[in-house]
Short mmCIF file of C-alpha atoms in Angstrom, two decimals:
data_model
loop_
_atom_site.label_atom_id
_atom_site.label_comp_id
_atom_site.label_asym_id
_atom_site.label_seq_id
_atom_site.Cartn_x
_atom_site.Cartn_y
_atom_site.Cartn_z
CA UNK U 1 -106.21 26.96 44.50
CA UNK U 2 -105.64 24.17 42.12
CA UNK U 3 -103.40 21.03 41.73
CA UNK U 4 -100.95 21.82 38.92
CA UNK U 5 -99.98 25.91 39.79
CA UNK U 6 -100.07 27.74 43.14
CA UNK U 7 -101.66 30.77 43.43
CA UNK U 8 -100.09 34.09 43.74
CA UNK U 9 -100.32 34.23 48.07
CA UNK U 10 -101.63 38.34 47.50
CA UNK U 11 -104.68 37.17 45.26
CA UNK U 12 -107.62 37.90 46.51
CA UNK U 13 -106.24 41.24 48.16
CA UNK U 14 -105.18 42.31 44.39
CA UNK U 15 -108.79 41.25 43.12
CA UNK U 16 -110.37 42.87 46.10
CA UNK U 17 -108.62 46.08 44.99
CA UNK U 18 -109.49 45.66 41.41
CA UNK U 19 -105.86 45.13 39.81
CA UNK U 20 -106.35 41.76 38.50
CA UNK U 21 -107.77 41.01 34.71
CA UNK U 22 -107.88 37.25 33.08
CA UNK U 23 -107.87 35.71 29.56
CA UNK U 24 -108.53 32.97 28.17
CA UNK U 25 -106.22 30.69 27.06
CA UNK U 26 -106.70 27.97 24.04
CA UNK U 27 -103.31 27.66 22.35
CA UNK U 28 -99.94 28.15 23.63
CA UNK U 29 -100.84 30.16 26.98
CA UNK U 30 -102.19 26.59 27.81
CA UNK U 31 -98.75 25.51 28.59
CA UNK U 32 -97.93 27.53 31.59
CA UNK U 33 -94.25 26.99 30.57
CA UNK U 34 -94.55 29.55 27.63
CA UNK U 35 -96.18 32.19 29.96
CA UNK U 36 -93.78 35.02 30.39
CA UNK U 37 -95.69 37.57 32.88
CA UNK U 38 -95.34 36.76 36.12
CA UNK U 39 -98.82 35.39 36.48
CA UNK U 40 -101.04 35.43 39.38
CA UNK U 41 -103.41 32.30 38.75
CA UNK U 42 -104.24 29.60 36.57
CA UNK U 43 -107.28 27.66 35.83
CA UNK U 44 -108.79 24.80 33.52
CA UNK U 45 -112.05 26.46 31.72
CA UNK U 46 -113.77 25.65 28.98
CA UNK U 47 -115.44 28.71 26.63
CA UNK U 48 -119.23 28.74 24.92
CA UNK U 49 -119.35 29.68 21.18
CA UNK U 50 -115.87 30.01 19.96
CA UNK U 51 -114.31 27.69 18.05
CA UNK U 52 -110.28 27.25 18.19
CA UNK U 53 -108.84 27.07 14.08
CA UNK U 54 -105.43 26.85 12.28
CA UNK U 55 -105.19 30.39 11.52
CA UNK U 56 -102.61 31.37 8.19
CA UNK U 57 -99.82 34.18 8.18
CA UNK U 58 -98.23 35.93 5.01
CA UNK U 59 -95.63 33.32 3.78
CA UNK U 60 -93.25 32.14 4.67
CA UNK U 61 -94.47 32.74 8.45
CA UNK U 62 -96.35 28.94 10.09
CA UNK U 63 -99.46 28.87 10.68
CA UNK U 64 -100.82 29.96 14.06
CA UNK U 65 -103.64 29.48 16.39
CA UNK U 66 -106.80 31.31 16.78
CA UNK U 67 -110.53 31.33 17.32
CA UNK U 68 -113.38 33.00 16.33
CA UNK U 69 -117.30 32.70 17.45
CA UNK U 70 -119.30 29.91 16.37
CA UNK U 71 -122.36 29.22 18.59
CA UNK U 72 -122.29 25.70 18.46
CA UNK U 73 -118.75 24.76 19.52
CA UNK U 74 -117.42 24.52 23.11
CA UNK U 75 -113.75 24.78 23.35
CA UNK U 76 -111.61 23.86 26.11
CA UNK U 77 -108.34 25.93 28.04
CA UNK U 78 -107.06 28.31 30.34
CA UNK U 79 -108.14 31.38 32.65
CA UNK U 80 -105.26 33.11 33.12
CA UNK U 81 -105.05 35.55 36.09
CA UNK U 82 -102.47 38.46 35.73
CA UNK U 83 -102.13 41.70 37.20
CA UNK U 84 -103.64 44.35 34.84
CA UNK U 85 -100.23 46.61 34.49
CA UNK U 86 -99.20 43.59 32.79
CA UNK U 87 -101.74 43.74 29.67
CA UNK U 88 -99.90 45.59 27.11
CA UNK U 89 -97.46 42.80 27.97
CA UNK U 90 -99.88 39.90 26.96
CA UNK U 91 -101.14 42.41 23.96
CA UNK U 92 -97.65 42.56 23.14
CA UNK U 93 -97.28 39.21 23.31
CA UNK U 94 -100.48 37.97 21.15
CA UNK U 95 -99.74 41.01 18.30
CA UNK U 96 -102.03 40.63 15.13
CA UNK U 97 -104.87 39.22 17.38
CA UNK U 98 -108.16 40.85 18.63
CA UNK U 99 -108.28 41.75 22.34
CA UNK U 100 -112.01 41.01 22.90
CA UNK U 101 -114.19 41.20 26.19
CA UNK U 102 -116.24 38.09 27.26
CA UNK U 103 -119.35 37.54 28.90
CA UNK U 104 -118.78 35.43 31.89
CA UNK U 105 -121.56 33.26 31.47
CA UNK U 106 -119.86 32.02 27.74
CA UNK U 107 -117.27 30.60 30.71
CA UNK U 108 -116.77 28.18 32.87
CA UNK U 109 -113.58 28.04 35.26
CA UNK U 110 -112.73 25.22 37.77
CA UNK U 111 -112.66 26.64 41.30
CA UNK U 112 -112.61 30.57 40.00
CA UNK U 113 -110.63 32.47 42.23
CA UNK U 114 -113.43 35.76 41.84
CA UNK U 115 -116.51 36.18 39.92
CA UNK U 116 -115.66 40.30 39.05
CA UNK U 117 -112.05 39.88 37.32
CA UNK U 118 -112.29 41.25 33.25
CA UNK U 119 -112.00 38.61 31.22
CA UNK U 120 -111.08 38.68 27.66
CA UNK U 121 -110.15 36.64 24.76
CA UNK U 122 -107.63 36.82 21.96
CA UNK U 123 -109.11 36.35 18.55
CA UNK U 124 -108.17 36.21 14.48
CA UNK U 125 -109.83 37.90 11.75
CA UNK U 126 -113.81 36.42 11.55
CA UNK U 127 -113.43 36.16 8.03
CA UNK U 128 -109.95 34.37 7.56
CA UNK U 129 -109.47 30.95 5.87
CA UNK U 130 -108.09 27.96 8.03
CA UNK U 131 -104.08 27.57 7.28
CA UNK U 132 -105.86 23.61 5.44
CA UNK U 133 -107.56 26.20 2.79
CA UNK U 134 -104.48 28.76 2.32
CA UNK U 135 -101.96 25.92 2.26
CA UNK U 136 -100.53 26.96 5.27
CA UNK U 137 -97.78 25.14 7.91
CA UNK U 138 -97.64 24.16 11.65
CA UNK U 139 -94.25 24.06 13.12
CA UNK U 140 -93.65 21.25 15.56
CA UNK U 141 -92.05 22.92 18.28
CA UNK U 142 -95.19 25.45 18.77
CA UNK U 143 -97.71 22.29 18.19
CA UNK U 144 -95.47 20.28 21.16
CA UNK U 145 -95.96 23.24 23.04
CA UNK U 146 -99.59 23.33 22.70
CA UNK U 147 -99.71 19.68 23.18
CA UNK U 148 -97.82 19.47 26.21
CA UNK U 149 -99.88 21.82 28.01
CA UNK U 150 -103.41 20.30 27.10
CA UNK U 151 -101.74 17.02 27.78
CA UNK U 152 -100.76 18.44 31.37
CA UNK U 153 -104.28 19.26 32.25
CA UNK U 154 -106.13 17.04 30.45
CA UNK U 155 -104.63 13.76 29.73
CA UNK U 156 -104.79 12.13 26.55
CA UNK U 157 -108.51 12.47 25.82
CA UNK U 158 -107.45 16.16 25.97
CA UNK U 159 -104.95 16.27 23.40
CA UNK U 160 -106.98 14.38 21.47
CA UNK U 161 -110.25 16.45 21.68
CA UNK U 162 -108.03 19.10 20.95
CA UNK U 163 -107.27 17.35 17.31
CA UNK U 164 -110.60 16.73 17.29
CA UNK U 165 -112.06 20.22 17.30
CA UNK U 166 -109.60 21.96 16.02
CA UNK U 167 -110.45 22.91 12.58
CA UNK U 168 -107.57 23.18 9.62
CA UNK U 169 -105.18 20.41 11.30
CA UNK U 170 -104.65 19.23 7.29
CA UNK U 171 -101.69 20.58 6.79
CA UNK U 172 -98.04 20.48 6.26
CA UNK U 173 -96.00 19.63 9.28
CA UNK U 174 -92.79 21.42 9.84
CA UNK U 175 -89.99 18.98 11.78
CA UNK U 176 -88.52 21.56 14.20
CA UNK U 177 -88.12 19.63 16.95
CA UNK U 178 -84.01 19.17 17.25
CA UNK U 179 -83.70 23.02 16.28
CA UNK U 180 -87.10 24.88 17.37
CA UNK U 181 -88.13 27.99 15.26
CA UNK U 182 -90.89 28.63 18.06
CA UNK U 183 -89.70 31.11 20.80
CA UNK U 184 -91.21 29.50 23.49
CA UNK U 185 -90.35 25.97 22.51
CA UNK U 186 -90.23 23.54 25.54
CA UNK U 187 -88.96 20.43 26.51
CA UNK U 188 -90.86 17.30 26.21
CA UNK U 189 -91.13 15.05 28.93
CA UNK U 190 -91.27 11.27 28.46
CA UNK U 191 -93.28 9.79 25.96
CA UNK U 192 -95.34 12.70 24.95
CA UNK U 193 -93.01 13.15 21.80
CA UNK U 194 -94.28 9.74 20.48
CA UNK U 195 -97.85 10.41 21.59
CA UNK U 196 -98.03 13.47 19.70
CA UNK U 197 -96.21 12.11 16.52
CA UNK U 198 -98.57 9.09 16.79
CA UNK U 199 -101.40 11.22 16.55
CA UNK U 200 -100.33 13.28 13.22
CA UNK U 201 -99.05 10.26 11.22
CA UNK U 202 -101.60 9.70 9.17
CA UNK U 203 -103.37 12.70 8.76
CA UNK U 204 -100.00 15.35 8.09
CA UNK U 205 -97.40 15.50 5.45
CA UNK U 206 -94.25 15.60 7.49
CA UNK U 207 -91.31 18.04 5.97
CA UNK U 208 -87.88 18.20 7.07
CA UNK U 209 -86.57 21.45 9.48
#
């Protein structure tokens, strides 16, 4: 159980009988508003040696996020909980990334539901620039997304270790907000639009929708 999503009341039966696999979440799939499976559970974690980057896409497509494995770097998110018939859905869902399997000790989960669910992570290319070194763009409507959920779990200091760390955040910032591109675009709540805007100022070039 948790304080910001129920859990699925057939849980622990559907672990029990091994039809339950988890991911972890560091980019949209924070936001539980952009989920659409039917998910089971939902947990603040926090992964060991990946780090979360700007990843760039073959023009004129934004720039997305991704990870890849960097010993050094902790990086904070989601465990999601789903039921396993629902994976190609997910896979579906996160096309052009790497479905990889994590050890569970690289993890830590607030209040895990089970210790012997799969766990996996979605990952770029090891080898690809950031979208800063490809000249790459972020559209608003998937950063407020992203935003929104670390700010939902984590506060401020979240969203704003989640500047911090993320690597590539130099780039051009597409104004989508009135008329999102993003499929999953949500609605802000109250003051988190300035918040966010605050925080990219300074350090983006803003252009027009």
């Amino acid at each position: 159980m948790n304080d910001f999503h129920a859990d699925h009341p057939d849980l622990q039966r559907l672990i029990a009988e091994g039809q339950v696999v988890s991911y972890f979440g560091y980019g949209s799939l924070v936001n539980k508003r952009t989920l659409r499976t039917r998910f089971l559970a939902i947990r603040r974690a926090e992964i060991t040696g990946w780090q979360r980057f700007w990843i760039p896409r073959p023009h004129p497509m934004p720039a997305l996020l991704s990870v890849r494995e960097q010993a050094s770097c902790a990086t904070q998110g989601v465990v999601v909980y789903e039921l396993a018939e629902h994976l190609p859905l997910v896979d579906e869902r996160e096309i052009g990334y790497l479905r990889q399997v994590v050890d569970r000790e690289r993890v830590r989960v607030e209040n895990p539901p089970g210790l012997d669910v799969p766990l996996f992570i979605y990952e770029g290319r090891r080898d690809t620039p950031t979208a800063e070194q490809a000249g790459g763009y972020i559209l608003q409507s998937y950063l407020d997304a992203v935003l929104q959920g670390f700010h939902a779990l984590y506060g401020r200091e979240g969203v704003m270790r989640f500047v911090r760390e993320t690597e590539g955040f130099g780039v051009a910032l597409l104004g989508d907000r009135a008329e999102p591109r993003y499929p999953r675009s949500v609605q802000l709540e109250p003051g988190e639009a300035d918040f966010f805007d605050a925080l990219f100022s300074v350090t983006n070039q803003h252009i027009d929708g």
